[in-house]
CSV table of C-alpha atoms and ligand atoms in Angstrom, one decimal:
chain,number,residue,atom,x,y,z
A,95,UNK,CA,16.8,-24.6,0.3
A,96,UNK,CA,16.0,-21.0,1.2
A,97,UNK,CA,14.1,-19.0,-1.4
A,98,UNK,CA,15.2,-15.5,-2.3
A,99,UNK,CA,12.5,-13.1,-3.2
A,100,UNK,CA,13.1,-9.7,-4.9
A,101,UNK,CA,11.1,-7.0,-3.1
A,102,UNK,CA,11.0,-3.8,-5.2
A,103,UNK,CA,10.0,-0.9,-3.1
A,104,UNK,CA,10.7,-2.9,0.1
A,105,UNK,CA,11.9,0.2,2.0
A,106,UNK,CA,8.5,1.8,1.8
A,107,UNK,CA,5.5,1.5,4.1
A,108,UNK,CA,3.8,-1.7,2.9
A,109,UNK,CA,6.9,-3.1,1.3
A,110,UNK,CA,8.9,-3.0,4.6
A,111,UNK,CA,6.1,-4.9,6.3
A,112,UNK,CA,6.2,-7.5,3.5
A,113,UNK,CA,10.0,-7.9,4.0
A,114,UNK,CA,9.2,-8.7,7.7
A,115,UNK,CA,6.5,-11.1,6.7
A,116,UNK,CA,8.8,-13.0,4.3
A,117,UNK,CA,11.5,-13.3,6.9
A,118,UNK,CA,9.0,-14.6,9.4
A,119,UNK,CA,8.0,-17.3,6.9
A,120,UNK,CA,11.6,-18.3,6.3
A,121,UNK,CA,12.2,-16.6,2.9
A,122,UNK,CA,15.1,-14.4,2.1
A,123,UNK,CA,13.9,-11.0,0.9
A,124,UNK,CA,16.3,-8.9,-1.2
A,125,UNK,CA,15.2,-5.3,-1.4
A,126,UNK,CA,15.6,-3.1,-4.5
A,127,UNK,CA,14.6,0.5,-3.7
A,128,UNK,CA,15.5,3.9,-5.0
A,129,UNK,CA,14.7,5.4,-1.5
A,130,UNK,CA,12.5,8.1,-3.1
A,131,UNK,CA,9.7,7.3,-0.7
A,132,UNK,CA,11.4,4.7,1.6
A,133,UNK,CA,14.0,4.5,4.3
A,134,UNK,CA,17.2,2.4,4.6
A,135,UNK,CA,16.3,1.7,8.3
A,136,UNK,CA,12.9,0.2,7.3
A,137,UNK,CA,14.5,-2.9,5.7
A,138,UNK,CA,16.0,-4.1,9.0
A,139,UNK,CA,18.5,-6.9,8.4
A,140,UNK,CA,17.4,-7.6,4.9
A,141,UNK,CA,19.9,-6.9,2.0
A,142,UNK,CA,19.2,-3.5,0.4
A,143,UNK,CA,20.2,-2.7,-3.2
A,144,UNK,CA,19.7,1.1,-3.8
A,145,UNK,CA,18.6,1.5,-7.4
A,146,UNK,CA,15.8,2.0,-9.8
A,147,UNK,CA,13.3,-0.5,-11.2
A,148,UNK,CA,13.6,1.3,-14.5
A,149,UNK,CA,17.3,0.6,-14.7
A,150,UNK,CA,17.4,-2.3,-17.2
A,151,UNK,CA,21.2,-2.9,-16.8
A,152,UNK,CA,20.8,-3.2,-13.0
A,153,UNK,CA,17.9,-5.5,-13.3
A,154,UNK,CA,19.7,-7.7,-15.9
A,155,UNK,CA,22.7,-7.9,-13.6
A,156,UNK,CA,20.5,-8.8,-10.6
A,157,UNK,CA,18.5,-11.5,-12.4
A,158,UNK,CA,21.5,-13.0,-14.1
A,159,UNK,CA,23.5,-13.3,-10.8
A,160,UNK,CA,20.6,-14.4,-8.4
A,161,UNK,CA,17.9,-17.0,-8.6
A,162,UNK,CA,14.8,-15.2,-7.4
A,163,UNK,CA,11.8,-17.5,-6.8
A,164,UNK,CA,9.5,-14.5,-7.2
A,165,UNK,CA,9.2,-10.7,-7.3
A,166,UNK,CA,7.0,-8.5,-5.1
A,167,UNK,CA,6.5,-5.0,-6.7
A,168,UNK,CA,5.6,-2.1,-4.3
A,169,UNK,CA,7.5,0.5,-6.2
A,170,UNK,CA,4.8,3.0,-7.2
A,171,UNK,CA,4.4,6.7,-6.6
A,172,UNK,CA,1.1,7.0,-4.6
A,173,UNK,CA,0.1,10.6,-4.2
A,174,UNK,CA,-3.2,11.1,-6.1
A,175,UNK,CA,-3.0,14.9,-6.2
A,176,UNK,CA,0.6,14.9,-7.3
A,177,UNK,CA,-0.3,12.4,-10.1
A,178,UNK,CA,-2.8,15.0,-11.5
A,179,UNK,CA,-0.2,17.8,-11.4
A,180,UNK,CA,2.7,15.9,-12.8
A,181,UNK,CA,1.3,12.9,-14.8
A,182,UNK,CA,4.4,12.3,-16.8
A,183,UNK,CA,6.3,11.4,-13.6
A,184,UNK,CA,3.6,8.9,-12.7
A,185,UNK,CA,3.4,7.3,-16.1
A,186,UNK,CA,7.2,7.1,-16.2
A,187,UNK,CA,7.7,5.6,-12.7
A,188,UNK,CA,4.6,3.5,-12.3
A,189,UNK,CA,4.1,2.2,-15.9
A,190,UNK,CA,7.2,2.6,-18.0
A,191,UNK,CA,9.5,1.3,-15.3
A,192,UNK,CA,7.2,-1.7,-14.6
A,193,UNK,CA,7.5,-2.6,-18.3
A,194,UNK,CA,11.3,-2.6,-17.9
A,195,UNK,CA,10.9,-4.9,-15.0
A,196,UNK,CA,8.6,-7.3,-16.9
A,197,UNK,CA,11.0,-7.4,-19.9
A,198,UNK,CA,13.9,-8.2,-17.6
A,199,UNK,CA,11.9,-10.9,-15.8
A,200,UNK,CA,10.9,-12.5,-19.1
A,201,UNK,CA,14.5,-12.4,-20.4
A,202,UNK,CA,15.8,-14.2,-17.3
A,203,UNK,CA,12.9,-16.6,-16.9
A,204,UNK,CA,11.5,-15.2,-13.6
A,205,UNK,CA,7.9,-16.0,-13.9
A,206,UNK,CA,6.1,-15.1,-10.6
A,207,UNK,CA,5.1,-11.6,-9.7
A,208,UNK,CA,2.8,-10.0,-7.0
A,209,UNK,CA,1.8,-6.4,-7.8
A,210,UNK,CA,0.5,-3.7,-5.4
A,211,UNK,CA,-2.6,-2.3,-7.1
A,212,UNK,CA,-5.2,-0.1,-5.5
A,213,UNK,CA,-8.9,0.5,-5.0
A,214,UNK,CA,-8.2,3.7,-7.1
A,215,UNK,CA,-8.8,1.5,-10.2
A,216,UNK,CA,-12.5,1.7,-9.4
A,217,UNK,CA,-12.8,5.5,-9.2
A,218,UNK,CA,-16.3,6.2,-7.9
A,219,UNK,CA,-17.8,2.7,-7.7
A,220,UNK,CA,-21.5,2.3,-8.4
A,221,UNK,CA,-22.0,-0.4,-5.7
A,222,UNK,CA,-20.6,-1.0,-2.3
A,223,UNK,CA,-19.0,-3.2,-1.2
A,224,UNK,CA,-17.0,-3.4,-4.4
A,225,UNK,CA,-16.3,-6.8,-6.0
A,226,UNK,CA,-13.4,-7.4,-8.4
A,227,UNK,CA,-15.7,-7.5,-11.4
A,228,UNK,CA,-16.9,-3.9,-10.9
A,229,UNK,CA,-16.0,-1.6,-13.8
A,230,UNK,CA,-12.6,0.0,-13.6
A,231,UNK,CA,-13.1,3.7,-14.0
A,232,UNK,CA,-10.2,5.5,-12.4
A,233,UNK,CA,-10.6,9.2,-11.7
A,234,UNK,CA,-6.9,10.1,-11.3
A,235,UNK,CA,-3.7,9.5,-13.2
A,236,UNK,CA,-2.5,7.5,-10.2
A,237,UNK,CA,-5.5,5.1,-10.7
A,238,UNK,CA,-5.0,5.0,-14.4
A,239,UNK,CA,-1.4,3.9,-13.9
A,240,UNK,CA,-2.6,1.0,-11.8
A,241,UNK,CA,-5.1,0.0,-14.5
A,242,UNK,CA,-2.4,0.2,-17.2
A,243,UNK,CA,-0.1,-2.1,-15.2
A,244,UNK,CA,-2.9,-4.6,-14.5
A,245,UNK,CA,-3.5,-4.6,-18.3
A,246,UNK,CA,0.2,-5.2,-19.0
A,247,UNK,CA,0.2,-8.1,-16.5
A,248,UNK,CA,-2.8,-9.7,-18.1
A,249,UNK,CA,-1.2,-9.4,-21.6
A,250,UNK,CA,2.1,-10.8,-20.3
A,251,UNK,CA,0.3,-13.7,-18.8
A,252,UNK,CA,-1.5,-14.5,-22.0
A,253,UNK,CA,1.4,-14.0,-24.4
A,254,UNK,CA,4.5,-15.1,-22.3
A,255,UNK,CA,3.0,-17.2,-19.4
A,256,UNK,CA,3.8,-14.7,-16.6
A,257,UNK,CA,2.1,-15.8,-13.4
A,258,UNK,CA,0.9,-12.8,-11.5
A,259,UNK,CA,-1.4,-11.6,-8.7
A,260,UNK,CA,-2.6,-8.0,-8.5
A,261,UNK,CA,-3.7,-7.0,-5.0
A,262,UNK,CA,-6.0,-4.0,-4.9
A,263,UNK,CA,-5.5,-2.4,-1.5
A,264,UNK,CA,-8.1,-0.4,0.1
A,265,UNK,CA,-6.8,2.0,2.8
A,266,UNK,CA,-3.5,0.6,4.3
A,267,UNK,CA,-3.3,1.5,8.1
A,268,UNK,CA,-1.4,0.6,11.3
A,269,UNK,CA,2.1,-0.4,12.0
A,270,UNK,CA,4.0,-3.5,12.9
A,271,UNK,CA,2.9,-4.6,16.4
A,272,UNK,CA,6.6,-5.1,17.4
A,273,UNK,CA,7.1,-1.3,17.0
A,274,UNK,CA,10.0,-1.6,14.6
A,275,UNK,CA,8.4,-0.2,11.4
A,276,UNK,CA,5.4,2.0,10.5
A,277,UNK,CA,4.1,4.6,8.2
A,278,UNK,CA,6.5,7.4,7.3
A,279,UNK,CA,6.0,9.2,4.0
A,280,UNK,CA,8.2,12.1,3.0
A,281,UNK,CA,5.1,14.3,2.6
A,282,UNK,CA,2.2,12.9,4.6
A,283,UNK,CA,-1.2,13.1,3.0
A,284,UNK,CA,-3.0,10.1,4.6
A,285,UNK,CA,-5.7,10.6,7.2
A,286,UNK,CA,-4.5,8.2,10.0
A,287,UNK,CA,-0.9,9.4,10.3
A,288,UNK,CA,-2.1,13.1,10.1
A,289,UNK,CA,-4.7,12.5,12.9
A,290,UNK,CA,-2.1,10.8,15.1
A,291,UNK,CA,0.4,13.6,14.4
A,292,UNK,CA,-2.2,16.0,15.6
A,293,UNK,CA,-2.6,13.8,18.8
A,294,UNK,CA,1.1,13.7,19.4
A,295,UNK,CA,1.5,17.5,19.0
A,296,UNK,CA,3.5,17.3,15.8
A,297,UNK,CA,0.6,19.2,14.1
A,298,UNK,CA,-1.8,21.7,15.4
A,299,UNK,CA,-4.9,20.1,13.9
A,300,UNK,CA,-6.2,17.8,11.2
A,301,UNK,CA,-8.3,18.9,8.2
A,302,UNK,CA,-11.6,17.1,7.5
A,303,UNK,CA,-12.1,17.3,3.7
A,304,UNK,CA,-15.9,17.7,3.3
A,305,UNK,CA,-18.9,17.0,5.6
A,306,UNK,CA,-21.7,17.0,3.0
A,307,UNK,CA,-21.2,13.6,1.4
A,308,UNK,CA,-24.2,11.3,1.2
A,309,UNK,CA,-23.1,9.3,4.3
A,310,UNK,CA,-24.5,9.2,7.9
A,311,UNK,CA,-22.2,11.9,9.3
A,312,UNK,CA,-21.4,13.6,6.0
A,313,UNK,CA,-17.8,12.5,5.8
A,314,UNK,CA,-16.1,10.0,3.5
A,315,UNK,CA,-16.1,6.3,4.4
A,316,UNK,CA,-13.1,4.1,3.8
A,317,UNK,CA,-12.2,0.5,4.5
A,318,UNK,CA,-9.0,0.5,6.6
A,319,UNK,CA,-6.9,-2.7,6.4
A,320,UNK,CA,-3.9,-3.4,8.7
A,321,UNK,CA,-0.5,-3.1,6.9
A,322,UNK,CA,0.6,-6.5,8.3
A,323,UNK,CA,-2.5,-8.1,6.8
A,324,UNK,CA,-1.6,-6.6,3.5
A,325,UNK,CA,1.9,-7.9,3.9
A,326,UNK,CA,0.6,-11.4,4.8
A,327,UNK,CA,-1.5,-11.4,1.6
A,328,UNK,CA,1.6,-11.0,-0.5
A,329,UNK,CA,3.2,-14.1,0.9
A,330,UNK,CA,0.0,-16.1,0.4
A,331,UNK,CA,-0.4,-14.8,-3.1
A,332,UNK,CA,3.1,-15.8,-4.1
A,333,UNK,CA,2.8,-19.2,-2.5
A,334,UNK,CA,-0.5,-19.8,-4.2
A,335,UNK,CA,1.0,-18.8,-7.6
A,336,UNK,CA,3.8,-21.4,-7.0
A,337,UNK,CA,1.0,-23.9,-6.3
A,338,UNK,CA,-0.6,-23.2,-9.7
A,339,UNK,CA,-3.4,-20.7,-8.8
A,340,UNK,CA,-4.8,-18.6,-11.6
A,341,UNK,CA,-3.3,-15.2,-12.3
A,342,UNK,CA,-5.8,-12.5,-11.3
A,343,UNK,CA,-6.8,-9.5,-9.2
A,344,UNK,CA,-8.0,-9.5,-5.6
A,345,UNK,CA,-9.5,-6.8,-3.4
A,346,UNK,CA,-7.8,-6.5,0.0
A,347,UNK,CA,-10.1,-4.9,2.6
A,348,UNK,CA,-12.0,-5.9,5.8
A,349,UNK,CA,-15.4,-5.2,4.3
A,350,UNK,CA,-16.2,-2.6,7.1
A,351,UNK,CA,-16.1,1.1,6.5
A,352,UNK,CA,-15.4,4.0,8.9
A,353,UNK,CA,-16.1,7.7,8.3
A,354,UNK,CA,-13.4,10.3,8.7
A,355,UNK,CA,-15.1,11.5,11.9
A,356,UNK,CA,-15.3,7.9,13.2
A,357,UNK,CA,-11.5,7.6,12.6
A,358,UNK,CA,-10.9,10.8,14.6
A,359,UNK,CA,-13.1,9.8,17.5
A,360,UNK,CA,-11.5,6.3,17.7
A,361,UNK,CA,-8.1,8.0,17.6
A,362,UNK,CA,-9.1,10.2,20.5
A,363,UNK,CA,-10.2,7.1,22.5
A,364,UNK,CA,-7.0,5.2,21.7
A,365,UNK,CA,-4.6,8.1,22.4
A,366,UNK,CA,-6.5,9.8,25.3
A,367,UNK,CA,-5.9,13.1,23.5
A,368,UNK,CA,-8.3,15.7,22.1
A,369,UNK,CA,-7.7,16.1,18.4
A,370,UNK,CA,-8.5,19.5,16.9
A,371,UNK,CA,-10.2,19.5,13.5
A,372,UNK,CA,-10.6,22.1,10.7
A,373,UNK,CA,-13.5,21.6,8.4
A,374,UNK,CA,-12.3,22.1,4.8
A,375,UNK,CA,-13.9,21.8,1.4
A,376,UNK,CA,-13.9,18.5,-0.5
A,377,UNK,CA,-10.6,17.1,-1.9
A,378,UNK,CA,-10.7,16.5,-5.6
A,379,UNK,CA,-11.4,13.0,-6.7
A,380,UNK,CA,-12.5,11.6,-3.3
A,381,UNK,CA,-15.2,9.0,-3.6
A,382,UNK,CA,-17.9,9.1,-0.8
A,383,UNK,CA,-17.7,5.5,0.1
A,384,UNK,CA,-15.0,2.9,-0.7
A,385,UNK,CA,-15.5,-0.5,1.0
A,386,UNK,CA,-14.1,-3.8,-0.3
A,387,UNK,CA,-15.9,-7.1,-0.8
A,388,UNK,CA,-12.8,-9.1,0.1
A,389,UNK,CA,-14.5,-12.6,0.0
A,390,UNK,CA,-12.5,-13.7,-3.1
A,391,UNK,CA,-9.1,-13.3,-1.4
A,392,UNK,CA,-10.5,-15.1,1.6
A,393,UNK,CA,-11.8,-18.0,-0.5
A,394,UNK,CA,-8.9,-18.3,-3.0
A,395,UNK,CA,-5.9,-17.2,-1.0
A,396,UNK,CA,-7.1,-18.3,2.4
A,397,UNK,CA,-6.4,-14.7,3.5
A,398,UNK,CA,-8.1,-13.7,6.8
A,399,UNK,CA,-7.1,-10.4,8.3
A,400,UNK,CA,-5.5,-10.9,11.7
A,401,UNK,CA,-6.2,-7.3,12.8
A,402,UNK,CA,-9.6,-6.3,11.3
A,403,UNK,CA,-10.5,-3.8,14.0
A,404,UNK,CA,-9.8,-0.1,13.4
A,405,UNK,CA,-9.0,0.3,17.1
A,406,UNK,CA,-6.1,-2.2,16.8
A,407,UNK,CA,-4.8,-0.5,13.7
A,408,UNK,CA,-4.8,2.9,15.5
A,409,UNK,CA,-3.2,1.4,18.7
A,410,UNK,CA,-0.3,0.0,16.5
A,411,UNK,CA,0.0,3.3,14.5
A,412,UNK,CA,-0.1,5.3,17.8
A,413,UNK,CA,2.8,3.3,19.3
A,414,UNK,CA,4.8,4.1,16.1
A,415,UNK,CA,3.8,7.8,16.0
A,416,UNK,CA,4.7,8.2,19.7
A,417,UNK,CA,8.1,6.8,18.9
A,418,UNK,CA,8.6,9.1,15.9
A,419,UNK,CA,7.5,12.2,17.9
A,420,UNK,CA,9.8,11.2,20.8
A,421,UNK,CA,12.8,10.7,18.5
A,422,UNK,CA,12.1,14.2,16.8
A,423,UNK,CA,11.8,15.8,20.3
A,424,UNK,CA,15.1,14.2,21.5
A,425,UNK,CA,16.9,15.4,18.4
A,426,UNK,CA,15.6,18.9,19.0
A,427,UNK,CA,16.9,18.9,22.6
A,428,UNK,CA,20.4,17.8,21.4
B,148,UFG,N1,-8.9,13.0,4.7
B,148,UFG,C1,-9.2,14.1,5.4
B,148,UFG,N2,-8.2,14.9,5.9
B,148,UFG,C2,-6.9,14.6,5.6
B,148,UFG,C3,-6.6,13.5,4.8
B,148,UFG,C4,-7.6,12.7,4.3
B,148,UFG,O1,-10.4,14.4,5.7
B,148,UFG,O2,-6.0,15.4,6.0
B,148,UFG,C5,-10.0,12.1,4.2
B,148,UFG,C6,-10.0,12.0,2.7
B,148,UFG,O3,-10.8,13.0,2.1
B,148,UFG,C7,-10.6,10.6,2.6
B,148,UFG,C8,-10.1,9.8,3.8
B,148,UFG,O4,-9.7,10.8,4.7
B,148,UFG,O5,-12.0,10.6,2.6
B,148,UFG,C9,-8.9,8.9,3.6
B,148,UFG,O6,-7.9,9.7,2.9
B,148,UFG,P1,-6.5,9.1,2.7
B,148,UFG,O7,-5.7,10.2,2.0
B,148,UFG,O8,-5.9,8.6,3.9
B,148,UFG,O9,-6.7,7.9,1.7
B,148,UFG,P2,-7.4,7.8,0.3
B,148,UFG,O10,-8.7,7.1,0.5
B,148,UFG,O11,-7.5,9.1,-0.4
B,148,UFG,O12,-6.4,7.0,-0.5
B,148,UFG,C10,-6.2,5.7,-0.4
B,148,UFG,C11,-4.7,5.3,-0.8
B,148,UFG,C12,-4.5,5.7,-2.2
B,148,UFG,C13,-5.5,5.1,-3.1
B,148,UFG,C14,-6.9,5.4,-2.6
B,148,UFG,C15,-8.0,4.6,-3.4
B,148,UFG,O13,-3.8,6.0,0.0
B,148,UFG,O14,-3.2,5.3,-2.6
B,148,UFG,O15,-7.1,5.0,-1.3
B,148,UFG,O16,-9.0,5.5,-3.6
B,148,UFG,F1,-5.5,5.6,-4.4
């Protein structure tokens, strides 16, 4: 029997890659997305229901008509700076709407959930690489919303027997190697797409936010992890919940960090273009170094990144960016 999985936020960047991963493993993903940060085209052949996770009536209707074997929840707002400016929107979408989802799942006996959390729960970690037992000290509203959902999940597990996995992503990067999907945010703030847009000519240059951090070249170090590896971790997490694994949090990263300047230099190598940079002041709330100790996910979920090299992530992201830039150019010509 085919298993239907509800993928909330499945039209977004990581969610759409998880939809592909589920289909490749023989599951039937059903996407619920309000298209606030995602795209209809990103779900491919999967069924798309346009709607909001906070719409209790819609969820009740869905859960009463369909037999979902599990839920993947990607439907968070992710812009750290925006979360500081408009916290109510972040608490409402990321926390309150998740509570609506949990209530509806409980009411309809849907007991397995995989949640997209973030390294933002750690804030400025005291040790690197970071293990899951490090203190959670978020420095942004965005990070707080992830902590609040993790706390709600733990309480629902204890009180109502919800089986959950919370996956703390480090820096998602890359695109599907088949070229069909990739990163496309309505307002791009992430380093790699911005660097590649500068290479393709969609932007004049890329800003480097700070070069006086206590790192070798003075720029921030991040642990980039291929989006297909993140997607694969969701399938493994769900399967391991079905097999009776404990409900808990895992870090998802490769354990290797790259500085902002290393990312730019690698992108120049991959694209064969010179990328112009503008040195800017630090961005608020950026930790100097954020690198995962991902050994728990390897040990307990059997998760081994298939594309651990930054160069491969950039090659896949560059193929995607070249396609985007070309389609924009051809629209301009018409
Ligand atoms: N950066 C630049 N120039 C830019 C954009 C980013 O120098 O134009 C730098 C940032 O200062 C940072 C690094 O590049 O040092 C990576 O920045 P991103 O914005 O790509 O990613 P973040 O590390 O800020 O954010 C990621 C996720 C968030 C999550 C956070 C956890 O995208 O969702 O990790 O800390 F909250």
